[in-house]
mmCIF file of C-alpha atoms in Angstrom:
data_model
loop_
_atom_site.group_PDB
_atom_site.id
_atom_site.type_symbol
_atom_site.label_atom_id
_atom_site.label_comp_id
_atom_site.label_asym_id
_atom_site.label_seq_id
_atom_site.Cartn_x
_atom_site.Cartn_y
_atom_site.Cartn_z
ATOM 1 C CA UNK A 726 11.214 -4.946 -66.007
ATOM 2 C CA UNK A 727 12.650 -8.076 -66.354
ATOM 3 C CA UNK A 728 9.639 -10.030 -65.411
ATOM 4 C CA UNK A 729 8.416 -8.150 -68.454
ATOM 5 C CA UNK A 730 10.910 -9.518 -70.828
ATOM 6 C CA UNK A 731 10.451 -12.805 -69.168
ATOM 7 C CA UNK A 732 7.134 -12.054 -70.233
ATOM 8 C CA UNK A 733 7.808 -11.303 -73.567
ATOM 9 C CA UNK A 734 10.194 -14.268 -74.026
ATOM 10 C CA UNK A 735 7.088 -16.772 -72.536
ATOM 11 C CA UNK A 736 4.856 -14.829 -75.664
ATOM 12 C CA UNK A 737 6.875 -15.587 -77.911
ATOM 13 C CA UNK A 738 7.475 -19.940 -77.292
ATOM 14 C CA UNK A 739 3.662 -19.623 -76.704
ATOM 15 C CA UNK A 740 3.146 -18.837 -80.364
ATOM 16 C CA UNK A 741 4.935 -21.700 -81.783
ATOM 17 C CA UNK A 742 2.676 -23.818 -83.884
ATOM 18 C CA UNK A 743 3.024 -26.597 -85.945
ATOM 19 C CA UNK A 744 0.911 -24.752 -88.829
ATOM 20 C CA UNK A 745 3.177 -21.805 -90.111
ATOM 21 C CA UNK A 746 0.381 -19.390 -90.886
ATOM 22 C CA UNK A 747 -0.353 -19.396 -86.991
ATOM 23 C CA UNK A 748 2.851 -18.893 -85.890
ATOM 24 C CA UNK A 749 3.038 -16.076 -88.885
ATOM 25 C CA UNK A 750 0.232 -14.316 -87.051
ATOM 26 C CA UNK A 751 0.730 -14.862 -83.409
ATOM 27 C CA UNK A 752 4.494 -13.792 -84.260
ATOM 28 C CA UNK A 753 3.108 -10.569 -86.064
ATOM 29 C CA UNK A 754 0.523 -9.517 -83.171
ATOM 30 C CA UNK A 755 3.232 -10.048 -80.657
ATOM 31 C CA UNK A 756 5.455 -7.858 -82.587
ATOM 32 C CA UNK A 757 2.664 -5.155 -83.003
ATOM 33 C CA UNK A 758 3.741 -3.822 -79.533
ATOM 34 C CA UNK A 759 1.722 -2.326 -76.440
ATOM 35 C CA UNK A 760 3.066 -1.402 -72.889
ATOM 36 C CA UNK A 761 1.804 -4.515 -72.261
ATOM 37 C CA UNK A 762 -0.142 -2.947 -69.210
ATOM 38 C CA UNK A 763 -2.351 -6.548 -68.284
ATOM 39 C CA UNK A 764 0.596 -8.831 -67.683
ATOM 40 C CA UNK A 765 2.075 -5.990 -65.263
ATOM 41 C CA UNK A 766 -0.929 -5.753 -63.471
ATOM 42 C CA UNK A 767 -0.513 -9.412 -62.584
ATOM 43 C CA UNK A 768 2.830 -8.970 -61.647
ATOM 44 C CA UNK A 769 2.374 -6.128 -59.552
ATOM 45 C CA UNK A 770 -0.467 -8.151 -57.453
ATOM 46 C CA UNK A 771 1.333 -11.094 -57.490
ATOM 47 C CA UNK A 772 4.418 -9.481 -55.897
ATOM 48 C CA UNK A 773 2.422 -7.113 -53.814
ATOM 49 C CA UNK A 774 1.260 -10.264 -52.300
ATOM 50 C CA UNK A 775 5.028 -11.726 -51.712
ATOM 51 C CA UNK A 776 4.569 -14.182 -54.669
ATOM 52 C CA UNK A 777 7.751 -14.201 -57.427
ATOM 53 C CA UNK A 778 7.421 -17.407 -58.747
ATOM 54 C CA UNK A 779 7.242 -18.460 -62.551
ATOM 55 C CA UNK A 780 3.939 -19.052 -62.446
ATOM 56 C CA UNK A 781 3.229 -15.154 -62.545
ATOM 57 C CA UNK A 782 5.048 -15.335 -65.835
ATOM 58 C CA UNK A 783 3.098 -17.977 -67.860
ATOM 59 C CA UNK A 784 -0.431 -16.513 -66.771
ATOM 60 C CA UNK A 785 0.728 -12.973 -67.418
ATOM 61 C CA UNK A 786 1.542 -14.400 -71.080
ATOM 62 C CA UNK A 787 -2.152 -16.116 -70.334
ATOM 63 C CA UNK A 788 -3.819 -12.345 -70.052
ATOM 64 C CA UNK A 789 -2.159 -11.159 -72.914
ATOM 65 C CA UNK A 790 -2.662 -13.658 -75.310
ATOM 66 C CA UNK A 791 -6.704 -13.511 -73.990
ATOM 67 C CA UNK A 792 -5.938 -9.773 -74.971
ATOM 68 C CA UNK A 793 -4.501 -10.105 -78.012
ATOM 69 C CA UNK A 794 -7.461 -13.025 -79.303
ATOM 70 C CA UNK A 795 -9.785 -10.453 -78.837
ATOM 71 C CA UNK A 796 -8.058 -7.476 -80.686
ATOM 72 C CA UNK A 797 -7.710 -9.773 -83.535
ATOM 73 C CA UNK A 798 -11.668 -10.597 -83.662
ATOM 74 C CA UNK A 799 -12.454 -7.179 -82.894
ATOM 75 C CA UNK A 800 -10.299 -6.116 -86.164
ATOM 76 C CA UNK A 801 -12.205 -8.638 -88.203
ATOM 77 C CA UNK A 802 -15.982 -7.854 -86.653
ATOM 78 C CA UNK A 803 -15.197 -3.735 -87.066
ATOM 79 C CA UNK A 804 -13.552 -4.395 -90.508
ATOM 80 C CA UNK A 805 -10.257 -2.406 -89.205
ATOM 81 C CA UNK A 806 -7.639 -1.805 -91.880
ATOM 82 C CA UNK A 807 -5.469 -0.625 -89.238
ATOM 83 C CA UNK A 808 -4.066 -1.768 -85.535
ATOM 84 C CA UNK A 809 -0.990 0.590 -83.689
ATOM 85 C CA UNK A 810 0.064 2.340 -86.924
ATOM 86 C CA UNK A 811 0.223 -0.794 -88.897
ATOM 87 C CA UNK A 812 -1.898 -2.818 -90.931
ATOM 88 C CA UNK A 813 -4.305 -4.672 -89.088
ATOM 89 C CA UNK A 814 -3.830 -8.907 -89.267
ATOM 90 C CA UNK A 815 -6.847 -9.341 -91.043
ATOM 91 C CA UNK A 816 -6.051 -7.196 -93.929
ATOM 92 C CA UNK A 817 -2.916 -9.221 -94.406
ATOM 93 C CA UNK A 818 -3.806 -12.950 -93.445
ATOM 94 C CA UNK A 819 -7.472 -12.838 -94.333
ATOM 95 C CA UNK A 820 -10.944 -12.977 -92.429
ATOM 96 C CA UNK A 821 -11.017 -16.525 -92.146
ATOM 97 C CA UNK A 822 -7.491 -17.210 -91.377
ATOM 98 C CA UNK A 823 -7.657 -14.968 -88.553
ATOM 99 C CA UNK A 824 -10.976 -15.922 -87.016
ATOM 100 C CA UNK A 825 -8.914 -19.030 -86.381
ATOM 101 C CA UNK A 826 -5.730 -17.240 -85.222
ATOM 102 C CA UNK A 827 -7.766 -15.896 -82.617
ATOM 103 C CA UNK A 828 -9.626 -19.369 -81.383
ATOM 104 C CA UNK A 829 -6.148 -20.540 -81.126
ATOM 105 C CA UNK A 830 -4.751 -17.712 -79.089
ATOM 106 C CA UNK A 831 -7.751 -18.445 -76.415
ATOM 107 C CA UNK A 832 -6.999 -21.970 -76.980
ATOM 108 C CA UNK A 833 -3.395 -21.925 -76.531
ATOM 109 C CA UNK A 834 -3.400 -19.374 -73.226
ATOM 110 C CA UNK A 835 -5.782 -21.902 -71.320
ATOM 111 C CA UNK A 836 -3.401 -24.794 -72.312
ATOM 112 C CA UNK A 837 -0.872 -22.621 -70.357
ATOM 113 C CA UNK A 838 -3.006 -21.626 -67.472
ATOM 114 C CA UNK A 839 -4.209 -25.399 -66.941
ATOM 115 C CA UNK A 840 -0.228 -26.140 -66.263
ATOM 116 C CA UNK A 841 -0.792 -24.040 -63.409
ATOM 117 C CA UNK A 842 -3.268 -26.733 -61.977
ATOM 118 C CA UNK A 843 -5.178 -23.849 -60.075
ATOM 119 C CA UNK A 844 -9.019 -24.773 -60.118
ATOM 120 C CA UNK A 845 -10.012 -21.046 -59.103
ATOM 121 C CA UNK A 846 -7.600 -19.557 -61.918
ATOM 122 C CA UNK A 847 -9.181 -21.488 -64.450
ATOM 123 C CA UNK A 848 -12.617 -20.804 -63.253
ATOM 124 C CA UNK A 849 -12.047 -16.790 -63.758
ATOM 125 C CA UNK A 850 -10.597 -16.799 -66.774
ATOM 126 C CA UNK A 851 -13.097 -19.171 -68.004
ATOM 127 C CA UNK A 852 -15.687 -16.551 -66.323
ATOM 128 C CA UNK A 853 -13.363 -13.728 -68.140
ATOM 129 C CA UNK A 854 -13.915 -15.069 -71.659
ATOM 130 C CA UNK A 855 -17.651 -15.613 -71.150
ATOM 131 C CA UNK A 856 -17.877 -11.875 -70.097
ATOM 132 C CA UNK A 857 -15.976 -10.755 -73.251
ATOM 133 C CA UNK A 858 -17.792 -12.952 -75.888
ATOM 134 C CA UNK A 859 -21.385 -11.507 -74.647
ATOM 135 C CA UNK A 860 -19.876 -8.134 -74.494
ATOM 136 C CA UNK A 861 -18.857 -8.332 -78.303
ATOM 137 C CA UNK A 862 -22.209 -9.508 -78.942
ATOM 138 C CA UNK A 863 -24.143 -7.021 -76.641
ATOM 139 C CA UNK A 864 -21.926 -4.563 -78.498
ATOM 140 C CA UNK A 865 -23.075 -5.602 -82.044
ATOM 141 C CA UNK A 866 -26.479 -5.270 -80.894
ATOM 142 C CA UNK A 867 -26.558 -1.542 -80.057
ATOM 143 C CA UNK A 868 -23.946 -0.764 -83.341
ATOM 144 C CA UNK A 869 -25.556 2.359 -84.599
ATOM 145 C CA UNK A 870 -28.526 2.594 -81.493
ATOM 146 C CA UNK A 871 -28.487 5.246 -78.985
ATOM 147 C CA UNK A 872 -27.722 3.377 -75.902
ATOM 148 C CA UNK A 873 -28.091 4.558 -71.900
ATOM 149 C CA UNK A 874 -24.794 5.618 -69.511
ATOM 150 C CA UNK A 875 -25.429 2.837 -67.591
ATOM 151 C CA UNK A 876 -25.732 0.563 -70.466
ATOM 152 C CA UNK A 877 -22.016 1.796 -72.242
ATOM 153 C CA UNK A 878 -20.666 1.162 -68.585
ATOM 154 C CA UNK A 879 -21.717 -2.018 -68.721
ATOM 155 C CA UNK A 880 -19.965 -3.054 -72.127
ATOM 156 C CA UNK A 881 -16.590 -1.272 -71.303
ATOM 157 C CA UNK A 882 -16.518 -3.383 -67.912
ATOM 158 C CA UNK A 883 -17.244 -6.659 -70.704
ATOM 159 C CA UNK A 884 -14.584 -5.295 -73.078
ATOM 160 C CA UNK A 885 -11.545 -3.538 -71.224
ATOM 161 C CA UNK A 886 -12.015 -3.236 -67.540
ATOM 162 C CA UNK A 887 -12.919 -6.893 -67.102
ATOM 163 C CA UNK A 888 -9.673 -8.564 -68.008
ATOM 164 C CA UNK A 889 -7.975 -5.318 -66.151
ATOM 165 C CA UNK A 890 -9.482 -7.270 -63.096
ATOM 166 C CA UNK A 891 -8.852 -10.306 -63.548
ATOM 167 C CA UNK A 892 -5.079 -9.527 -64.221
ATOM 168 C CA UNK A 893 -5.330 -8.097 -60.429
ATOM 169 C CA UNK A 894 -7.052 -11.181 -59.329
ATOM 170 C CA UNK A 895 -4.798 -13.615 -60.568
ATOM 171 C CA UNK A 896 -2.185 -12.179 -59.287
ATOM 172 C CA UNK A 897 -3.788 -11.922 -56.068
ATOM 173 C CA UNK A 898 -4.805 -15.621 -56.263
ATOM 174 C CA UNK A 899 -1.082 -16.672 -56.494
ATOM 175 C CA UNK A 900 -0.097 -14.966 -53.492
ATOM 176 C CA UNK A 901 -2.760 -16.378 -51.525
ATOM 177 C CA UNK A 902 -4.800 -13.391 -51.192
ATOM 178 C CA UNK A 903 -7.786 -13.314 -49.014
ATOM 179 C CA UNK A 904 -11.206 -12.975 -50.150
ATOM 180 C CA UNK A 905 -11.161 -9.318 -48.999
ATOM 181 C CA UNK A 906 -7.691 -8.738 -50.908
ATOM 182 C CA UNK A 907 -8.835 -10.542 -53.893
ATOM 183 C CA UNK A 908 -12.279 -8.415 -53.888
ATOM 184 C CA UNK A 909 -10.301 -5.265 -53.824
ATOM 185 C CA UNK A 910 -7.586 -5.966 -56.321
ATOM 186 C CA UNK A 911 -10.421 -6.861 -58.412
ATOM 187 C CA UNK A 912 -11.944 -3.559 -58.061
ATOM 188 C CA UNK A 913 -8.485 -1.753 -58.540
ATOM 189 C CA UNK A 914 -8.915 -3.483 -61.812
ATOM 190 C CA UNK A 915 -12.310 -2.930 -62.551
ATOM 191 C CA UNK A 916 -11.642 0.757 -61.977
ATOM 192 C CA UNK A 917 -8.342 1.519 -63.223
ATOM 193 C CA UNK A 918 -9.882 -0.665 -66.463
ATOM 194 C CA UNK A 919 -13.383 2.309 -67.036
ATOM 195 C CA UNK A 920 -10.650 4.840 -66.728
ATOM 196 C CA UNK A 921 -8.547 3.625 -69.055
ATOM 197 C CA UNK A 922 -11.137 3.102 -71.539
ATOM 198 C CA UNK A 923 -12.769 6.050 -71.451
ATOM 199 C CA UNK A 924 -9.867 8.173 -71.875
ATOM 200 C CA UNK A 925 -9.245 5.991 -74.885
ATOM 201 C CA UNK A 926 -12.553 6.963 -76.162
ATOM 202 C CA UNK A 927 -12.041 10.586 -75.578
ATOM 203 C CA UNK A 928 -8.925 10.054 -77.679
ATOM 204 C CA UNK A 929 -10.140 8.581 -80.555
ATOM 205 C CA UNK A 930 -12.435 11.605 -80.686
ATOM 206 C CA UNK A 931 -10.200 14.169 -79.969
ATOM 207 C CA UNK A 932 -6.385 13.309 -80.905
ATOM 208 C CA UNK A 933 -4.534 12.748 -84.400
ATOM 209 C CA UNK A 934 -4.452 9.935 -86.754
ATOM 210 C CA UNK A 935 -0.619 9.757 -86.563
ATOM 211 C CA UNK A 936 -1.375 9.619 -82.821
ATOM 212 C CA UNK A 937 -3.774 7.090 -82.656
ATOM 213 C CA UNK A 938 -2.640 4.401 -85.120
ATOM 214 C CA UNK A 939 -5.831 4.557 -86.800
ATOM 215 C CA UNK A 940 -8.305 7.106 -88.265
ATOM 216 C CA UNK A 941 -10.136 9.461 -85.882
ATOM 217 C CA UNK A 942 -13.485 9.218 -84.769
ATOM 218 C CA UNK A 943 -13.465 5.278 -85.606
ATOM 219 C CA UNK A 944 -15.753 4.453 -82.821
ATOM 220 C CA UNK A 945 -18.450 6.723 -84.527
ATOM 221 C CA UNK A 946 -17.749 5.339 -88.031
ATOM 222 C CA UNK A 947 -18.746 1.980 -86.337
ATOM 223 C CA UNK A 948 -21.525 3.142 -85.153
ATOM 224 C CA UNK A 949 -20.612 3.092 -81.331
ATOM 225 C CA UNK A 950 -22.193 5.745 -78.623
ATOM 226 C CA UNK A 951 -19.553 6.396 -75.824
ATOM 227 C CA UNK A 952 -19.515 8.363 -73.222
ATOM 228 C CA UNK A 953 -19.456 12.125 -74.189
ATOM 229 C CA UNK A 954 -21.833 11.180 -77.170
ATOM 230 C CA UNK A 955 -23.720 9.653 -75.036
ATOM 231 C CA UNK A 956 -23.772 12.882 -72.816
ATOM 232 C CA UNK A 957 -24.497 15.522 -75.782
ATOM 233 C CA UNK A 958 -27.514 13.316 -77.039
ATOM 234 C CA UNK A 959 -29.040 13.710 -73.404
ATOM 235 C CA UNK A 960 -28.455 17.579 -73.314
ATOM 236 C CA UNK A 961 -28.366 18.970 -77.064
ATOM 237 C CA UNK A 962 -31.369 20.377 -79.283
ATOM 238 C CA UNK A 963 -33.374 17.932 -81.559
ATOM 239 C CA UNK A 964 -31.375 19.329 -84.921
ATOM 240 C CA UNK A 965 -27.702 18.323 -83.087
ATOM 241 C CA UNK A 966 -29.473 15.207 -82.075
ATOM 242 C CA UNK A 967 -29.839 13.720 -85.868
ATOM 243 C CA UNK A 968 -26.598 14.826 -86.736
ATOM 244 C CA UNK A 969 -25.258 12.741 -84.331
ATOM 245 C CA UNK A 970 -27.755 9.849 -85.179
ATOM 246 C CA UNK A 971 -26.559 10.098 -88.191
ATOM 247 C CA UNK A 972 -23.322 9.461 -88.654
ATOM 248 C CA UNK A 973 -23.928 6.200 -85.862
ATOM 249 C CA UNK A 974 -26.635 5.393 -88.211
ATOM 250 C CA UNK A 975 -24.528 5.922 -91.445
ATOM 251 C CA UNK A 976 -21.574 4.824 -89.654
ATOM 252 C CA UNK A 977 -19.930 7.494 -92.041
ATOM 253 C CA UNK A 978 -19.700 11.129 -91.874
ATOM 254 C CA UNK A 979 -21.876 11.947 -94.442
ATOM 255 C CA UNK A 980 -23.155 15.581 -94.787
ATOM 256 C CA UNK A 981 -21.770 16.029 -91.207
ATOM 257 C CA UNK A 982 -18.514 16.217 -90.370
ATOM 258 C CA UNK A 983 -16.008 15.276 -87.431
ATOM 259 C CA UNK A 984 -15.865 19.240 -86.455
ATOM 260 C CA UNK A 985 -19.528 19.426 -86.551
ATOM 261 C CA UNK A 986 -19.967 16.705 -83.561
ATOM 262 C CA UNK A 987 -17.223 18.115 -82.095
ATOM 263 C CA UNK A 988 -18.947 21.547 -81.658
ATOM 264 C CA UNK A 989 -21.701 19.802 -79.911
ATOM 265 C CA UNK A 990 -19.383 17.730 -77.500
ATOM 266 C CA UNK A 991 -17.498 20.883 -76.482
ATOM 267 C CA UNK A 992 -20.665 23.058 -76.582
ATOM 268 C CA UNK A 993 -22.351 20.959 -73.667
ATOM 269 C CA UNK A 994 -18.999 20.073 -71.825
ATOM 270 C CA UNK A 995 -19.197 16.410 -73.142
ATOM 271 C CA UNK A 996 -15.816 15.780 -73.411
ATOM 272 C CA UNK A 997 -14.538 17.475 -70.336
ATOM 273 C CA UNK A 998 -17.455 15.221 -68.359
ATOM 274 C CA UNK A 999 -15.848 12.250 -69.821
ATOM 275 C CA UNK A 1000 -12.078 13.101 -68.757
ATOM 276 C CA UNK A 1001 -13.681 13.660 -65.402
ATOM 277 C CA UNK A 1002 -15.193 10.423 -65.395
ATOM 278 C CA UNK A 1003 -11.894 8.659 -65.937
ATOM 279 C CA UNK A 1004 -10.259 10.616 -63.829
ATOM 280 C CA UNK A 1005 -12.959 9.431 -60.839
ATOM 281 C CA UNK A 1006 -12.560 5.930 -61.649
ATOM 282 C CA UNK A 1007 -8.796 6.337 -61.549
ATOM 283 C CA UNK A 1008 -8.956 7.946 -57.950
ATOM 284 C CA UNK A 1009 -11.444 4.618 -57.008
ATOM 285 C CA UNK A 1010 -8.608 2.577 -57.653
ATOM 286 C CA UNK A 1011 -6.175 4.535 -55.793
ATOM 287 C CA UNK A 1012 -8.844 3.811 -52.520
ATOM 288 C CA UNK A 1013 -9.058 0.435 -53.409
ATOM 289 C CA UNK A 1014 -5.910 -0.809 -52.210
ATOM 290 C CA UNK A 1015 -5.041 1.837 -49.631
ATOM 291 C CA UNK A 1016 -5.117 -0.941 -47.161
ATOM 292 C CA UNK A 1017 -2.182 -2.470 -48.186
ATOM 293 C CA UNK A 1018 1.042 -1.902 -46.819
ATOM 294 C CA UNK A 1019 3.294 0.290 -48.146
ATOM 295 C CA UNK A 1020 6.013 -0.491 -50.826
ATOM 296 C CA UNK A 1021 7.679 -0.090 -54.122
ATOM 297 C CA UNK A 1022 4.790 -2.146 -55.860
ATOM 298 C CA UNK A 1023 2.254 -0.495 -54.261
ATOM 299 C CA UNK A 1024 3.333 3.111 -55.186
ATOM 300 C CA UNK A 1025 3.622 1.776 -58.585
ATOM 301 C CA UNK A 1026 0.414 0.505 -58.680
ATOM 302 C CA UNK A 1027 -1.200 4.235 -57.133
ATOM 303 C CA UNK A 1028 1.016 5.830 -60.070
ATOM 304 C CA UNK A 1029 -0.560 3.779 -62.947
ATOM 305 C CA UNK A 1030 -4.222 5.461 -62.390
ATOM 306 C CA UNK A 1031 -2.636 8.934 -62.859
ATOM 307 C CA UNK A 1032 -0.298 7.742 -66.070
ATOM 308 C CA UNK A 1033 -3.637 5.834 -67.718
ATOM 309 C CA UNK A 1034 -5.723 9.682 -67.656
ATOM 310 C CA UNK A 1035 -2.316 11.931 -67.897
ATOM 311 C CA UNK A 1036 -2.617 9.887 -72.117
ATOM 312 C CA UNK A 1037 -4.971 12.743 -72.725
ATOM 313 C CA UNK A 1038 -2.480 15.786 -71.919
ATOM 314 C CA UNK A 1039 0.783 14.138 -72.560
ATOM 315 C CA UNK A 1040 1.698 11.445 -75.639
ATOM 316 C CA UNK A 1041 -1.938 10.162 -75.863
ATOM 317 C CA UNK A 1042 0.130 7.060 -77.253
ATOM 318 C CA UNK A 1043 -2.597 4.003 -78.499
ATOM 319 C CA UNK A 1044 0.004 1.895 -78.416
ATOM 320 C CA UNK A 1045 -0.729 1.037 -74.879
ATOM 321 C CA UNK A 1046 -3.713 -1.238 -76.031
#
C-alpha cells in the first residue's frame, strides 16, 4: 500500500509539463482512477524477488503511464464519449490535443525508465509498445469482420495481457531474476492478463451501464468479435448468424437488439464458455509461479487470479482498467 501511494505521488511529478494543456490532461487521466493493478504487479515481482528499492517505483509509474497513453488513443480511435463513469479526455480536450497527450505520456515514461540505465528494461518496454501499436492496428483491421479464436487471442495478448507481463518481468528484472524466473513471471502475466480481459469482455456484454462506466455492449457497437461472439457465430443457425453480423457490421443495433444477441450467447452457452476461459487462464497463472517460495507476496499474487474472474459475480467494477 504505500508503495502504491509512492506510486501515485511518482504519477503525479511525472505529469508536470511546461505546456499547461498537458499537464491539464495527464492530471485529469491520473485522477480518472483504476486499482492501478500494472504497477502492483511490478511491485509484487520485484519484492517477491527481495528487491525494495525506488527503482520499482518510477517504472511502476513507467507501466502505468504506457497504460494510460494507450487508453487515451483508444478513446480517440473508438470515438468513446465516456472512460470510468466520466467523460472521456477526448471529448473534453479535443482529438488532436489528445493524440499528443498520449505521444507524450509514452514519451515521458521512457524518459523515466532510461534513468534506470537498465539496457534489458528498455529493450522490453520498447518490445511492449511495438506489440501494442500493431495490436491497435491489427485490431482496426478486423473492426466489423468475423475473426478466428485464435486470432482474438492473439490481439488481447497485444492489448491487455502484454503489458500484464511485462509488469511481472520488470519486476523480475530488478531483482535479478533468472531466465527461468523471468520466463515464468512473464507467463503469470501473460495469463492472469487473457483472464482479465476476457472477463472484461463478458462484462461489457452482460453487466449495467452504471456498472461499467460506459454503455453496454460497446465492444459490439465498435464492431469487435470477442470471445463468446466469437463462440455463437461458430455454433448458431445461419438467421442468428446475420443478426450478429449485423450489428458488427452496422456497429449499431439496428433492427436487432442487445437482448436479441444475448439469447443467442446464452442459447449456445457462449457466455458461460467465456467465464470458463478466464477462469483457466487464471488457474495457469496460479501454476506459473508455484515454484517460488512461499510468502506474503506470493499468496497475494495466487489471490489476484481469483479477484480478476470473482468481477463477474461480485462488483464487476470497470474501474480496475
Amino acid at each position: 500500500r504505500e508503495d502504491l501511494v509512492a506510486v501515485e505521488q511518482e504519477l503525479g511529478r511525472d505529469a508536470a509539463s511546461s505546456v499547461s494543456t498537458i499537464t491539464e490532461i495527464a492530471e485529469y487521466l491520473r485522477e480518472g482512477g483504476g486499482k492501478r493493478i500494472r504497477p502492483s504487479l511490478l511491485l509484487l515481482a520485484a519484492h517477491q524477488l527481495g528487491f525494495s528499492g525506488h527503482g520499482a517505483i518510477r517504472l511502476g509509474a513507467v507501466v502505468e503511464m504506457l497504460h494510460t497513453a494507450t487508453l487515451v488513443h483508444d478513446d480517440i480511435i473508438d470515438g468513446a464519449d465516456t472512460r470510468r463513469g466520466r467523460p472521456s479526455a477526448n471529448t473534453t480536450w479535443g482529438n488532436e490535443k489528445c493524440v499528443l497527450a498520449g505521444d507524450w505520456l509514452y514519451m515521458q515514461a521512457f524518459k523515466i525508465a532510461v534513468q534506470e540505465r537498465n539496457f534489458r528494461i528498455l529493450d522490453v518496454l520498447m518490445e511492449l509498445t511495438q506489440q501494442m501499436v500493431e495490436g491497435e492496428l491489427l485490431q482496426m483491421e478486423k473492426l466489423g469482420k468475423l475473426i478466428s479464436h485464435a486470432e482474438h487471442l492473439d490481439l488481447i495478448y497485444r492489448k491487455t495481457a502484454c503489458l500484464f507481463s511485462v509488469s511481472m518481468r520488470v519486476g523480475g528484472i530488478l531483482g535479478g531474476a533468472t531466465d527461468q524466473q523471468e520466463d515464468r513471471l512473464g507467463q503469470y502475466g501473460r495469463n492472469l492478463g487473457l483472464a482479465f480481459q476476457i472477463v472484461d469482455d463478458v462484462l461489457d456484454l452482460t453487466a449495467s451501464e452504471s456498472v461499467l462506466g460506459k454503455p453496454v455492449a460497446s465492444d459490439l457497437r465498435e464492431g469487435k468479435a470477442t470471445m463468446a461472439v466469437i463462440h455463437a457465430l461458430e455454433r448458431c443457425t445461419p438467421a442468428e448468424r446475420k443478426q450478429i453480423e449485423t450489428v458488427l457490421h452496422d456497429r449499431a443495433f439496428n433492427g436487432v437488439t442487445h437482448a436479441d444477441i444475448l439469447t443467442i450467447l446464452n442459447r449456445y452457452g457462449s457466455l458461460d464458455f467465456a467465464s470458463k476461459e478466464a477462469a483457466r487462464y487464471a488457474e495457469a497463472a496460479r501454476q506459473a509461479i508455484c515454484t517460488f517460495p512461499d510468502s506474503e507476496i506470493k499468496r497475494a499474487l495466487l489471490w489476484a487470479p481469483e479477484f480478476v474472474v470473482a468481477r463477474e459475480s461480485s462488483c464487476g467494477n470497470r474501474s480496475f482498467d
